Each structure stands twice: as C-alpha cells, then as structure tokens.
PDB file of C-alpha atoms in Angstrom:
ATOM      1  CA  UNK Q  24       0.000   0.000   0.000  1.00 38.00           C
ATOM      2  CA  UNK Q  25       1.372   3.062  -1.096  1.00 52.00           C
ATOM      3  CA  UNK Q  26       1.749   5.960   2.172  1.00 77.00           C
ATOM      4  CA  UNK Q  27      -0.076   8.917   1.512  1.00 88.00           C
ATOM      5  CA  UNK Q  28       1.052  11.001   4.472  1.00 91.00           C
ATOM      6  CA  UNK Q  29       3.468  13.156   2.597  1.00 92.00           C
ATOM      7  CA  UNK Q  30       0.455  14.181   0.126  1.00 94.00           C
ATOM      8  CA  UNK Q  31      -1.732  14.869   2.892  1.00 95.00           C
ATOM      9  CA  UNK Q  32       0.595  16.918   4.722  1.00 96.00           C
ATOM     10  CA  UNK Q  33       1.173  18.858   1.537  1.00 97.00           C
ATOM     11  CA  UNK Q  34      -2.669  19.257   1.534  1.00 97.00           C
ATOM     12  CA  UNK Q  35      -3.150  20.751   4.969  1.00 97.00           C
ATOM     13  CA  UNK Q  36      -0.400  22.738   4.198  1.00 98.00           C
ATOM     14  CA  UNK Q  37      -1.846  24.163   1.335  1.00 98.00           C
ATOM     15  CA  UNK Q  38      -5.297  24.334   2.701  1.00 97.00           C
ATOM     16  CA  UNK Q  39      -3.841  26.499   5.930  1.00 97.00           C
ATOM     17  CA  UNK Q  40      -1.611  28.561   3.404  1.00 97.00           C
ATOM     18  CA  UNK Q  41      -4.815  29.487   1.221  1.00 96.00           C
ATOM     19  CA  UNK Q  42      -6.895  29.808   3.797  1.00 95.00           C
ATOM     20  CA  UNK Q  43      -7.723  33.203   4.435  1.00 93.00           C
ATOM     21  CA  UNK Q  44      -9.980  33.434   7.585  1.00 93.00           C
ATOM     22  CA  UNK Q  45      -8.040  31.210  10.009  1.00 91.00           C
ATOM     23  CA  UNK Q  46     -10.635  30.660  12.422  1.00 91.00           C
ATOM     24  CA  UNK Q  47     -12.360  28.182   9.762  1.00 92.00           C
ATOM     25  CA  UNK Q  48      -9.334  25.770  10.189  1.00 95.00           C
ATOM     26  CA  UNK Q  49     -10.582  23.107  12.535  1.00 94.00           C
ATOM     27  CA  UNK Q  50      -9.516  19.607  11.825  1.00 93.00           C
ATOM     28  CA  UNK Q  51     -12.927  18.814  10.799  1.00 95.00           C
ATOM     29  CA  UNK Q  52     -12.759  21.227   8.311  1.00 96.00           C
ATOM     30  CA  UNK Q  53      -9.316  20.578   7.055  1.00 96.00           C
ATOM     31  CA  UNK Q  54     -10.619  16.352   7.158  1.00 97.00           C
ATOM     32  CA  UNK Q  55     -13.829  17.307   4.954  1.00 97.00           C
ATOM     33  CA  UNK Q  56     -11.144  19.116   2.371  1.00 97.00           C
ATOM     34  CA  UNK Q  57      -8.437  15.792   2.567  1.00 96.00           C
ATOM     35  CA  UNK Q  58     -12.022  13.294   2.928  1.00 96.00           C
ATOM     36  CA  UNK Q  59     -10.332  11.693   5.932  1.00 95.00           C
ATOM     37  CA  UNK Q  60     -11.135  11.643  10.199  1.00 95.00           C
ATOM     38  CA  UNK Q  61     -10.402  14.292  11.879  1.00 95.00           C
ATOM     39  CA  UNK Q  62      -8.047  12.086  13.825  1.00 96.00           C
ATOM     40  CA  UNK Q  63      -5.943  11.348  11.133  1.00 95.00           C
ATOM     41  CA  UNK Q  64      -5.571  15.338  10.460  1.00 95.00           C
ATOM     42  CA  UNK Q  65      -5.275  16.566  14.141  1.00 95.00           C
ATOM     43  CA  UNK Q  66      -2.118  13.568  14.255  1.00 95.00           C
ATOM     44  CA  UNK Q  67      -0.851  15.145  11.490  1.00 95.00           C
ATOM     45  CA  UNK Q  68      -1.039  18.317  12.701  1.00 96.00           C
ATOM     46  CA  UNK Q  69       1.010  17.424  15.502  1.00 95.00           C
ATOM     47  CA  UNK Q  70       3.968  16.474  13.568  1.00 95.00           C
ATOM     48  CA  UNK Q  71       3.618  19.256  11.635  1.00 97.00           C
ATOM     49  CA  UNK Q  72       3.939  21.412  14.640  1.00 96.00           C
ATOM     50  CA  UNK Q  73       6.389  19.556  16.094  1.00 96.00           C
ATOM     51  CA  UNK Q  74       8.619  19.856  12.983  1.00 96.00           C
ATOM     52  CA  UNK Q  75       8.172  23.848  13.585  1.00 97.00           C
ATOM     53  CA  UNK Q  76       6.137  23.940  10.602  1.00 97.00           C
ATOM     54  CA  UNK Q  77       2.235  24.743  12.146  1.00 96.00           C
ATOM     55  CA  UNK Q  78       1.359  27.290  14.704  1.00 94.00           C
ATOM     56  CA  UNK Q  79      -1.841  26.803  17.093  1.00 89.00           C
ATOM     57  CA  UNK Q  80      -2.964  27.811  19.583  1.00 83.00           C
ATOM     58  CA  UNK Q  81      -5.001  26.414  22.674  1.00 82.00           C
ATOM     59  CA  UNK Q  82      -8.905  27.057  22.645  1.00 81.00           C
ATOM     60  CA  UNK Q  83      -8.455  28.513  19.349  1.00 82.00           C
ATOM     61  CA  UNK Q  84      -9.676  27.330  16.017  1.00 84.00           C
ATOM     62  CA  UNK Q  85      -6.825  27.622  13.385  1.00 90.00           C
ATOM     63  CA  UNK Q  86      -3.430  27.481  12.662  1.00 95.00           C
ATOM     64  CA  UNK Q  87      -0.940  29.489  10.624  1.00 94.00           C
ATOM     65  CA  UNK Q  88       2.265  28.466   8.674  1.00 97.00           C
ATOM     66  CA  UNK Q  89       5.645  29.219  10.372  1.00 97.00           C
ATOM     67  CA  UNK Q  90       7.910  29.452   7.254  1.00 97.00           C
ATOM     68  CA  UNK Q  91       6.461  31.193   4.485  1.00 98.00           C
ATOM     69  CA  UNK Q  92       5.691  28.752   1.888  1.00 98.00           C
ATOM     70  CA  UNK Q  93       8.285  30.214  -0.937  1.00 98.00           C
ATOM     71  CA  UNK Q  94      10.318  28.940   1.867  1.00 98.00           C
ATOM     72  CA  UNK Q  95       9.281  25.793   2.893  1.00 98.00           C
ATOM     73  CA  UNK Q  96      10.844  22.709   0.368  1.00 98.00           C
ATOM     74  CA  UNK Q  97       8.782  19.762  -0.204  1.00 97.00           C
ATOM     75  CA  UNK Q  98      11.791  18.303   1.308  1.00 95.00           C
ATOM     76  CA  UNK Q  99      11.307  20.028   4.509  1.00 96.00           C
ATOM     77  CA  UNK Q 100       7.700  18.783   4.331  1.00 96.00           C
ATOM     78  CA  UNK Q 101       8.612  15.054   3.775  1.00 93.00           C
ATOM     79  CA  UNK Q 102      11.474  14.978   6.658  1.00 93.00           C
ATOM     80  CA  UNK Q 103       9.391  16.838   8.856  1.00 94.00           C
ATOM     81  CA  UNK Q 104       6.377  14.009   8.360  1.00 91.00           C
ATOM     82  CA  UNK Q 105       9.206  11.184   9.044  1.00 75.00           C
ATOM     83  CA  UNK Q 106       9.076   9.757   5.452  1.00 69.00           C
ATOM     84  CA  UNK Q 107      11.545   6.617   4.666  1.00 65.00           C
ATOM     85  CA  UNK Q 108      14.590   6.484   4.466  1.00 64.00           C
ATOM     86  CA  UNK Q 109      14.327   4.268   1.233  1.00 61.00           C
ATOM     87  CA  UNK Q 110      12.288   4.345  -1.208  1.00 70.00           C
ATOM     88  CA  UNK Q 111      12.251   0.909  -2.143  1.00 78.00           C
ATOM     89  CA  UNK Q 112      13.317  -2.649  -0.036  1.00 82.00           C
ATOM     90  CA  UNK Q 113      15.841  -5.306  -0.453  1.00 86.00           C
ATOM     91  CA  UNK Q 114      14.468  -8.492  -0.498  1.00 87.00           C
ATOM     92  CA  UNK Q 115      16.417 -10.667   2.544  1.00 89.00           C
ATOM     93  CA  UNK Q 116      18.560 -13.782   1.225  1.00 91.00           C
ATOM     94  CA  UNK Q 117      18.598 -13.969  -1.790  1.00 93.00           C
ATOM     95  CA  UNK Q 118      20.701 -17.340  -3.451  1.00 94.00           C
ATOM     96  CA  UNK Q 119      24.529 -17.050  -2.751  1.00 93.00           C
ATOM     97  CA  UNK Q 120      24.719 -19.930  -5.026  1.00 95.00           C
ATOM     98  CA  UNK Q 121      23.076 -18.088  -7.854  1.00 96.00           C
ATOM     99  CA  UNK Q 122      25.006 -15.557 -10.043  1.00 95.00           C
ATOM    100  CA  UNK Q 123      22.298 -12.945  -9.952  1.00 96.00           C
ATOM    101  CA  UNK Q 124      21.724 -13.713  -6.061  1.00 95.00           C
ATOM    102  CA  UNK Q 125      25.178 -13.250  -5.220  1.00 94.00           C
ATOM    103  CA  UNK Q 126      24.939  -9.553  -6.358  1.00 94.00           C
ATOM    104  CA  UNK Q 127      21.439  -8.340  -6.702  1.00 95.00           C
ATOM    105  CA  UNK Q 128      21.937  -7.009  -3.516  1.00 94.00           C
ATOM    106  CA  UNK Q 129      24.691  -4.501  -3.674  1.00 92.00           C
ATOM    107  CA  UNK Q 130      23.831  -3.789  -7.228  1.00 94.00           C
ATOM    108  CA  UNK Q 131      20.245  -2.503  -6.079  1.00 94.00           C
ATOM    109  CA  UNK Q 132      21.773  -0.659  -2.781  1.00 92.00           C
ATOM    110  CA  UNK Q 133      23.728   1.279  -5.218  1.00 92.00           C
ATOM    111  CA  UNK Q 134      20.675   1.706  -7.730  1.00 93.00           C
ATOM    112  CA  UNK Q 135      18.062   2.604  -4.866  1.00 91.00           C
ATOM    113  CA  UNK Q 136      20.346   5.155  -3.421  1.00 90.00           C
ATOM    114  CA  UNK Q 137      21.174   7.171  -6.605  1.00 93.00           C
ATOM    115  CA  UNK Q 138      17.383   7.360  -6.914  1.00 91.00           C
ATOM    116  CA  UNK Q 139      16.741   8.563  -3.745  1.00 90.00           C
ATOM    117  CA  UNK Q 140      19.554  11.080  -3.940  1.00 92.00           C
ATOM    118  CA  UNK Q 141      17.628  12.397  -7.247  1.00 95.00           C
ATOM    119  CA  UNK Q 142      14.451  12.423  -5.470  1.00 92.00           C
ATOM    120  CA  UNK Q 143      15.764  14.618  -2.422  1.00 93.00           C
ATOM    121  CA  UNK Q 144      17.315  17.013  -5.303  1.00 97.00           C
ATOM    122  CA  UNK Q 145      13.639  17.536  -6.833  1.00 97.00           C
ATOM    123  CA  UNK Q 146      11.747  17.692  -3.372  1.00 96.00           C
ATOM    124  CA  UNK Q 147      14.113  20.383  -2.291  1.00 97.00           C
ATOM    125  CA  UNK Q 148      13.953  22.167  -5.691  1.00 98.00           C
ATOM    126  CA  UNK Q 149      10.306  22.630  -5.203  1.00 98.00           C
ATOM    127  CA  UNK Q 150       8.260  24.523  -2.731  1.00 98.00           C
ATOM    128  CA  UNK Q 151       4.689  25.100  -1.146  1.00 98.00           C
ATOM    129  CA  UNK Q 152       4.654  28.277  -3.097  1.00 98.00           C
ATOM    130  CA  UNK Q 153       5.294  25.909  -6.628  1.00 97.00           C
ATOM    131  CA  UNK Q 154       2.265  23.859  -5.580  1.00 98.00           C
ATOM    132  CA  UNK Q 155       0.103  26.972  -4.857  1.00 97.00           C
ATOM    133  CA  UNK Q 156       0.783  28.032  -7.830  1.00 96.00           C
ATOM    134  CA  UNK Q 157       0.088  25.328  -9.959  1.00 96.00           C
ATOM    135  CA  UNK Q 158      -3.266  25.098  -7.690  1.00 93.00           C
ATOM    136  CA  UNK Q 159      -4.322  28.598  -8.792  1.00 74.00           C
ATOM    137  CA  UNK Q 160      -3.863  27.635 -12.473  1.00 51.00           C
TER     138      UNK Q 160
END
C-alpha cells in the first residue's frame, strides 16, 4: 500500500496557506477538504507542529504556517512528516549460489540510493509556493 502522508501533509499545508480566515481551520474542516477523520488530520497536525512547521494555539480554532511557503521545500515537508529512508526494499537472502543472487543485492543498494539522492534534489527544488501556484492555475 502506497503511504499517503506526505500528500496529505502537503494538503493541509496548502489548505492552511490558502486559507484566508483562520478561524475556519478546525480539523474537521481541514478532514472534509483531505475526505479523511479528523483524527488522522489533528495527528498530522502534531507532527507538523512539532517539525516547527504549524502554529496553534489552545482554545483557538486555526493554525498558521511558520515558514512562508516560498520557503518551505517539499523536502522540509517530507522529513518533517518522518518519510523513509528508502524508497524501495531489499528483499532478505537472496541465493549465494546463484550468479544474480550473489549480487542483486549490492547492485540494487547502489541503484536505490542514486534514486533517492535524485528524489531529495527535486523535493528540495520545489516549494509550497510551486504547488500553490500550480493550484491557482
């Protein structure tokens, strides 16, 4: 199952940066935009402000970015939600005994990490302002 956290984050993000009249922000109405619980947004929330990313405040509906979003990578936004550290697994044990087993391994360590190295260049390339923008088109 692919993990959808990063594009949700992304979309609360958005949602709070578009957002003009704060006081509408309540995870309900941040879950009705994402079509998801309001748990799932208020836990998101919380890593988002515990990454330094969200501002709330107690008793108060609504919540307000910390780092303008011309500012804030995408790579910022996928460390801050804990993403992997790979992209992709190595299946355990493969055949010694078998030429491509012997290797497959290392050969894929070295494949999987120059494509994670590529992603991280493109997520920190792009901002919350580049997806605002391409929402407003």
């Amino acid at each position: 199952m692919v993990n959808s956290r990063f594009s949700v984050a992304i979309h609360i993000l958005s949602l709070i940066a578009t957002t003009s009249d704060k006081s509408l922000l309540t995870s309900d109405f941040i879950a009705g935009s994402v079509n998801t619980n309001p748990v799932v947004v208020r836990r998101m929330i919380g890593v988002l402000k515990k990454a330094g990313l969200l501002l709330s405040h107690s008793g108060v509906a609504g919540y307000e970015l910390l780092v303008e979003p011309k500012n804030l990578t995408l790579l910022a936004i996928y460390q801050a939600i804990d993403g992997p550290e790979q992209l992709f697994a190595i299946h355990d044990e493969p055949n010694p005994a078998c030429a491509v087993g012997r290797e497959i391994q290392h050969t894929l360590e070295d494949v999987y990490t120059s494509i994670w190295q590529a992603m991280e260049t493109q997520l920190q390339a792009q901002t919350l302002q580049d997806v605002l923008d391409q929402l407003r088109t």
